[in-house]
Amino acid sequence: MKRNDVILLFGVLAAALLLWVFRPGQRTEDGVWVLVRIKGAEYGRYALSEDRTEELPGVLGTNRFVIKDGTVWMEEAVCPDKYCIRQGVISKAGQQIICLPNSIIIEIIGGEETGLDAIVS
């Protein structure tokens, strides 16, 4: 190996190390919120990084959702079909849990959208 080959090799390794350390496109949990709306009006905002369980007074009765380890799910619902519970766990910006009969929407906002729904500008 010549001197220029060694310089090129170290340059490529340094660039790879910098990209790994800074990881462009990775989102942090800072600034990521769980927005809850009841009957279209904002009911509350909760940090996605803070574990909690909240009761939500909907049109039909009280639902309960959980924020834990950076994920959100509807734990209990009074609606007849329980579809909001079956929607499962959400964790990325733009994802929603909707309880239509009880008029409750839970959405993750802030951070960076990922996946098929992300808009690249």
C-alpha positions as a LaTeX table, in Angstrom:
\begin{tabular}{lrrr}
\hline
Residue & $x$ (\AA) & $y$ (\AA) & $z$ (\AA) \\
\hline
Met1 & 0.00 & 0.00 & 0.00 \\
Lys2 & 1.22 & 3.43 & $-0.88$ \\
Arg3 & 1.04 & 6.54 & 1.27 \\
Asn4 & $-2.02$ & 7.93 & $-0.60$ \\
Asp5 & $-3.87$ & 4.61 & $-0.17$ \\
Val6 & $-3.37$ & 4.77 & 3.60 \\
Ile7 & $-4.57$ & 8.42 & 3.69 \\
Leu8 & $-7.67$ & 7.47 & 1.65 \\
Leu9 & $-8.40$ & 4.50 & 3.94 \\
Phe10 & $-8.18$ & 6.66 & 7.08 \\
Gly11 & $-10.33$ & 9.34 & 5.46 \\
Val12 & $-13.08$ & 6.82 & 4.63 \\
Leu13 & $-12.91$ & 5.35 & 8.14 \\
Ala14 & $-13.10$ & 8.83 & 9.71 \\
Ala15 & $-16.14$ & 9.74 & 7.56 \\
Ala16 & $-17.86$ & 6.47 & 8.51 \\
Leu17 & $-17.16$ & 7.12 & 12.18 \\
Leu18 & $-18.61$ & 10.64 & 11.98 \\
Leu19 & $-21.74$ & 9.38 & 10.22 \\
Trp20 & $-22.20$ & 6.69 & 12.86 \\
Val21 & $-21.74$ & 9.15 & 15.74 \\
Phe22 & $-24.13$ & 11.79 & 14.42 \\
Arg23 & $-26.57$ & 9.41 & 12.67 \\
Pro24 & $-28.40$ & 11.81 & 10.37 \\
Gly25 & $-32.12$ & 11.11 & 10.14 \\
Gln26 & $-32.37$ & 9.57 & 13.59 \\
Arg27 & $-34.90$ & 11.29 & 15.81 \\
Thr28 & $-34.52$ & 11.86 & 19.48 \\
Glu29 & $-37.38$ & 11.64 & 21.94 \\
Asp30 & $-36.98$ & 15.34 & 22.77 \\
Gly31 & $-39.87$ & 17.35 & 21.37 \\
Val32 & $-42.07$ & 14.32 & 20.67 \\
Trp33 & $-45.55$ & 14.63 & 22.19 \\
Val34 & $-48.76$ & 12.67 & 22.49 \\
Leu35 & $-51.63$ & 14.98 & 21.52 \\
Val36 & $-55.09$ & 13.97 & 22.75 \\
Arg37 & $-58.24$ & 15.49 & 21.23 \\
Ile38 & $-61.76$ & 14.91 & 22.44 \\
Lys39 & $-64.65$ & 16.09 & 20.24 \\
Gly40 & $-62.07$ & 17.86 & 18.04 \\
Ala41 & $-60.72$ & 20.08 & 20.84 \\
Glu42 & $-57.28$ & 19.62 & 22.36 \\
Tyr43 & $-57.59$ & 17.84 & 25.70 \\
Gly44 & $-53.91$ & 17.47 & 26.59 \\
Arg45 & $-50.30$ & 17.01 & 25.50 \\
Tyr46 & $-48.01$ & 14.51 & 27.14 \\
Ala47 & $-44.30$ & 13.84 & 26.59 \\
Leu48 & $-43.73$ & 10.54 & 24.80 \\
Ser49 & $-40.65$ & 9.98 & 26.96 \\
Glu50 & $-42.64$ & 10.17 & 30.23 \\
Asp51 & $-44.45$ & 6.99 & 31.30 \\
Arg52 & $-48.03$ & 7.60 & 32.42 \\
Thr53 & $-51.62$ & 6.33 & 32.32 \\
Glu54 & $-54.48$ & 8.77 & 31.69 \\
Glu55 & $-58.26$ & 8.55 & 31.82 \\
Leu56 & $-60.09$ & 10.27 & 28.93 \\
Pro57 & $-63.72$ & 11.39 & 29.30 \\
Gly58 & $-65.30$ & 10.68 & 25.93 \\
Val59 & $-68.83$ & 10.96 & 24.60 \\
Leu60 & $-69.82$ & 7.42 & 25.68 \\
Gly61 & $-67.72$ & 7.19 & 28.84 \\
Thr62 & $-64.12$ & 6.95 & 30.01 \\
Asn63 & $-61.27$ & 5.42 & 28.01 \\
Arg64 & $-57.77$ & 4.81 & 29.35 \\
Phe65 & $-54.53$ & 5.13 & 27.39 \\
Val66 & $-50.95$ & 4.31 & 28.38 \\
Ile67 & $-47.61$ & 5.91 & 27.48 \\
Lys68 & $-44.71$ & 3.60 & 28.29 \\
Asp69 & $-41.16$ & 3.25 & 26.94 \\
Gly70 & $-41.81$ & 5.63 & 24.05 \\
Thr71 & $-44.97$ & 3.87 & 22.89 \\
Val72 & $-48.70$ & 4.60 & 23.25 \\
Trp73 & $-51.75$ & 2.35 & 23.27 \\
Met74 & $-55.39$ & 2.41 & 24.31 \\
Glu75 & $-55.69$ & 0.11 & 27.30 \\
Glu76 & $-59.40$ & 0.31 & 28.03 \\
Ala77 & $-62.39$ & 1.62 & 26.06 \\
Val78 & $-66.14$ & 1.81 & 26.54 \\
Cys79 & $-67.02$ & 1.76 & 22.84 \\
Pro80 & $-68.86$ & $-1.37$ & 21.67 \\
Asp81 & $-66.37$ & $-2.66$ & 19.07 \\
Lys82 & $-63.12$ & $-1.83$ & 20.96 \\
Tyr83 & $-61.45$ & $-1.05$ & 17.62 \\
Cys84 & $-59.23$ & 1.59 & 19.22 \\
Ile85 & $-57.68$ & $-1.10$ & 21.44 \\
Arg86 & $-57.11$ & $-3.37$ & 18.45 \\
Gln87 & $-55.24$ & $-0.58$ & 16.63 \\
Gly88 & $-52.29$ & $-1.58$ & 18.80 \\
Val89 & $-49.17$ & 0.31 & 19.78 \\
Ile90 & $-47.95$ & 3.50 & 18.11 \\
Ser91 & $-44.53$ & 5.11 & 18.50 \\
Lys92 & $-43.75$ & 7.35 & 15.50 \\
Ala93 & $-44.75$ & 10.90 & 14.61 \\
Gly94 & $-47.93$ & 11.01 & 12.54 \\
Gln95 & $-49.40$ & 7.76 & 13.87 \\
Gln96 & $-52.86$ & 7.89 & 15.46 \\
Ile97 & $-55.26$ & 5.88 & 17.58 \\
Ile98 & $-58.86$ & 6.85 & 16.88 \\
Cys99 & $-61.93$ & 5.94 & 18.92 \\
Leu100 & $-64.68$ & 7.22 & 16.65 \\
Pro101 & $-67.72$ & 6.31 & 18.80 \\
Asn102 & $-66.16$ & 8.01 & 21.82 \\
Ser103 & $-64.82$ & 10.94 & 19.74 \\
Ile104 & $-61.18$ & 10.55 & 20.96 \\
Ile105 & $-58.05$ & 10.94 & 18.83 \\
Ile106 & $-54.55$ & 10.21 & 20.15 \\
Glu107 & $-51.72$ & 11.31 & 17.87 \\
Ile108 & $-47.94$ & 11.45 & 18.13 \\
Ile109 & $-46.62$ & 14.84 & 17.03 \\
Gly110 & $-43.20$ & 16.43 & 16.74 \\
Gly111 & $-39.97$ & 14.63 & 16.03 \\
Glu112 & $-39.47$ & 13.21 & 12.59 \\
Glu113 & $-41.96$ & 11.19 & 10.56 \\
Thr114 & $-40.64$ & 7.91 & 9.24 \\
Gly115 & $-41.83$ & 5.19 & 6.92 \\
Leu116 & $-44.22$ & 5.42 & 3.99 \\
Asp117 & $-46.11$ & 8.43 & 5.36 \\
Ala118 & $-43.02$ & 10.61 & 5.73 \\
Ile119 & $-42.92$ & 13.62 & 3.43 \\
Val120 & $-39.51$ & 14.41 & 2.00 \\
Ser121 & $-39.00$ & 18.01 & 0.91 \\
\hline
\end{tabular}
